[in-house]
Structures are given as structure tokens and as C-alpha cells.
Steps between C-alpha positions, in 0.01 A plus 500: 500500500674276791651189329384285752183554696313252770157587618394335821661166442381185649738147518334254703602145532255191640690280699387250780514719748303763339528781287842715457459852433863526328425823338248709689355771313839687356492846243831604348636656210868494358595750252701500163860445591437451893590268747337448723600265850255312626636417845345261827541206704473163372144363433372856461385416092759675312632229308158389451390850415759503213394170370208615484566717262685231288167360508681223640237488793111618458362798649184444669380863492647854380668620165868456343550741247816477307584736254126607466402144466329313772619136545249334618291419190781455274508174289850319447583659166458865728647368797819390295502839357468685875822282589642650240489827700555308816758295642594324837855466679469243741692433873636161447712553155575155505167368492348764296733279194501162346821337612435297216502808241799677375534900609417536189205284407352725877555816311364420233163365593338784489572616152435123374177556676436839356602350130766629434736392205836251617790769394321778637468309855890400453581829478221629737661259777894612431350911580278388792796332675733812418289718659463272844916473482537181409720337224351361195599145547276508831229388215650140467528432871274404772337663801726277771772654329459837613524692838121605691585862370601381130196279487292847650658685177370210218088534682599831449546491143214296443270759663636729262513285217114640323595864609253522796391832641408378868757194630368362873828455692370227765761518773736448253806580685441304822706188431760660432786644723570809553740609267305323213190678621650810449628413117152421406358847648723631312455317165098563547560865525735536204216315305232686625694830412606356149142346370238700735336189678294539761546230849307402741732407749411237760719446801516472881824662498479862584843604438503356091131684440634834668767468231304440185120612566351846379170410726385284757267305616462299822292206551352334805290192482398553126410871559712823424585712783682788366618609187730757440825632301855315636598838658169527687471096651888514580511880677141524671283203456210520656295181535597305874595181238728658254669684804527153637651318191773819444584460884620120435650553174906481540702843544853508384543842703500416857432834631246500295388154576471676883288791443289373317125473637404109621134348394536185611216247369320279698322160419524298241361572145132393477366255310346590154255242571335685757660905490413685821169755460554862445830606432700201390816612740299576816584183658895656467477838512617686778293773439181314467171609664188361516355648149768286316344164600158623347581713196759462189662817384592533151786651334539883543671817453776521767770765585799525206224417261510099587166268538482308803171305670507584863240671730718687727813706217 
């Protein structure tokens, strides 16, 4: 049984100038232990696709299954429980903390939540903040008082804090320069190899999910257009988008940089409001034909046992 499973899920938003289609109809599955990269442009619906299963936003159509649960009709007592299970790591680590609230007071808010008893949160906070490499006396001090990648490492430890088995990571390393970034990968992976979490990683930065992801999967416009194992997007990806977004990503190799194949987009993204007919990418594609402005493909097998939603692989 997959951990996490979305059937045909629906986030729409009313706004003034109509309806946005922020999530347009996506089906995934993460596995036990997995992570798995969820990768696009920004404004495709990834970040809203992982709040929506926070149940921080509403779905207006589909199924969230967590754990064998689904979400949607779960009252606050269950929905407190599922957050138990699941927890969120958010971009901005500064604003994802009261400034007003000690490191440790942060920490600790979810086990005060969750009822648990004063010494065993003490001592609960002191292991948490071990783990995420920072000293103890971190607790007394405030968020200002700590770097963008220290302040990274104490959301950290409150995603942890309840033992979760699926944490969100919501471009969580994007603020952050480089060097930093790469500390945090690393931290995430020890964790993941020392408690068996599962992450759905969110980014727009190719290089990081190529790093950390098992699987996956691209999005365009609030739809997935391939899905596939890190091994298979990287070495022969086969959708005209995903070729596209590995084609801009940075190469530190410059040889490498030169032979590699070009798929240069063109256009700007389209609006959600009103998403082109057909195949949501036609209006970029450069292999589009005539049969992509009438009809929407759907996820597929593919060669090197990816998915991907185009006509013409």
C-alpha cells in the first residue's frame, strides 16, 4: 500500500478574474521510504499541490489518501491525528517561526499540541535539536539569532518533532545559498536514512532534486507530464517539457554543458485562469501538431519504464 496516494485531484481558486485551475486533475503515489521530487516552473501548482495535502487548501474534486485514510472527510480530532503522520518544511524558514517564540517554545508546539507531558517535551526538544546539529542552548534563543540554514535546521526539527512518516519539503532549500543548500540535503538524507521518512520534495531547482529524489514527477500548468525514476528523467526524458526544463538547468561540466541536446521554450507560461485546449503545452511545444490543440493525453507508459502525457513519444 503507497503511503501517499492522490486520485484525480482538483484545486481551484475563484478570483475576480475567474476561476484558477491550480491543480488540474493530478494521480500520484509515493511509496514507504521514497522521495519523491516534484519538479516545474513557478505557478505550475506544486506548492499548492502539497498544501493541499496539509489540508491547508480544499480540494474541489479527487481523493487524498494518506496512510489508507482519505482526508477529505476527516473531522479536527482525525485531521490532528493525520498531521501526526504528516508534516510540512516550508521555503521561507524565517517566516515559517514566531520571532516572538523561543527555538524552543517552536519545537515544542507540536508536542504541547499533541499533549504531551512538560519533562518529556524538555527532553523531547534537547534530542530533536541533536539530531538537526544544533546545540542545546539554541532552545533559549530566538529565530533572528540564527543563520537562514540554522533557522532551516530548527523547522526541521519541528517537522520531526511527532515522528511523521511523510514530511512535505516545500522548496525548502531555496533561500538559502549554496553551500547551506547543500548542508540541508545532506541533513534530510541522513534523517531519512536514520528514521525511514518518506518526502515529497518540492523545488524548481533541478540540480538539488537530482540529488535527493528516488522518483519524479514533472508538472506543467497543474497537470503531470511525466513521471519516472531519477535515472530515467535525468538520462532519457522523454516529454518535449521535461527535456526543456533539464536543458536550462545549470551544468558544472562544460563539455558537458556543450553536448548536451537544446529545447529551448517558447512563450510565456499560460494563465491558469484560462489553460490552452488539448494538451496543456501545445501552445510551447516544438513538436506540436494540430491533434494537441483538440485532445489531452494522459499519463502513459513510456520507454525506461517512465509515464509521460504526450501524443507523439
Amino acid at each position: 500500500m503507497s503511503l501517499l496516494a492522490l486520485h484525480d485531484v482538483h484545486v481551484r481558486f475563484n478570483t475576480a478574474g475567474g476561476v484558477v485551475r491550480a491543480v488540474d486533475g493530478v494521480s500520484l503515489e509515493l511509496a514507504v521510504g521514497e522521495t519523491l521530487g516534484l519538479v516545474g516552473e513557478s505557478g505550475c501548482g506544486k506548492s499548492t499541490l502539497g498544501k493541499a495535502i496539509m489540508k491547508l487548501v480544499p480540494i474541489a474534486d479527487g481523493e487524498i489518501v494518506v496512510d489508507g485514510v482519505d482526508i477529505a472527510p476527516l473531522g479536527r480530532e482525525q485531521l490532528a491525528e493525520m498531521r501526526r503522520k504528516v508534516q510540512m518544511i516550508f521555503q521561507d524558514p524565517y517566516g515559517s517561526l514566531n520571532p516572538r517564540s523561543t527555538v524552543g517554545r517552536s519545537v515544542a508546539q507540536p508536542l504541547v499540541i499533541a499533549g504531551w507531558k512538560p519533562d518529556a517535551t524538555a527532553q523531547r526538544v534537547e534530542t530533536l535539536l541533536g539530531w538537526v546539529g544544533l546545540p542545546s542552548d539554541a532552545k533559549q534563543r530566538y529565530p533572528h539569532e540564527f543563520s537562514g540554514g540554522q533557522r532551516q535546521r530548527i523547522g526541521i526539527a519541528r517537522a520531526l518533532a511527532l515522528n511523521p512518516k511523510l514530511i512535505i519539503c516545500d522548496e525548502p532549500v531555496s533561500a538559502l545559498d549554496v553551500s547551506v543548500r547543500a548542508q540541508v540535503i545532506n541533513l534530510l538524507e541522513d534523517l531519512k536514512s536514520q528514521f525511514g521518512v518518506s518526502y515529497l520534495f518540492i523545488s524548481h531547482d533541478l540540480s538539488v532534486v537530482e540529488h535527493i529524489a528516488d522518483r519524479v514527477a514533472v508538472m506543467y500548468l497543474g497537470t503531470l507530464v511525466e513521471v519516472g525514476g531519477r535515472d530515467q528523467i535525468w538520462r532519457n526524458p522523454q516529454h518535449p517539457y521535461t527535456k526543456a526544463l533539464l536543458a536550462a538547468a545549470p551544468i558544472a561540466d562544460p563539455k558537458a554543458a556543450r553536448a548536451r541536446q537544446r529545447t529551448v521554450l517558447q512563450g510565456e507560461l499560460p494563465s491558469p485562469i484560462d489553460p490552452p485546449t488539448g494538451c496543456p503545452f501545445h501552445s510551447r511545444c516544438p513538436i506540436a501538431q494540430d491533434r494537441c490543440k483538440l485532445d489531452r493525453p494522459v499519463l502513459r507508459p513510456v520507454a525506461g519504464g517512465a509515464q509521460a502525457a504526450c501524443h507523439f513519444i
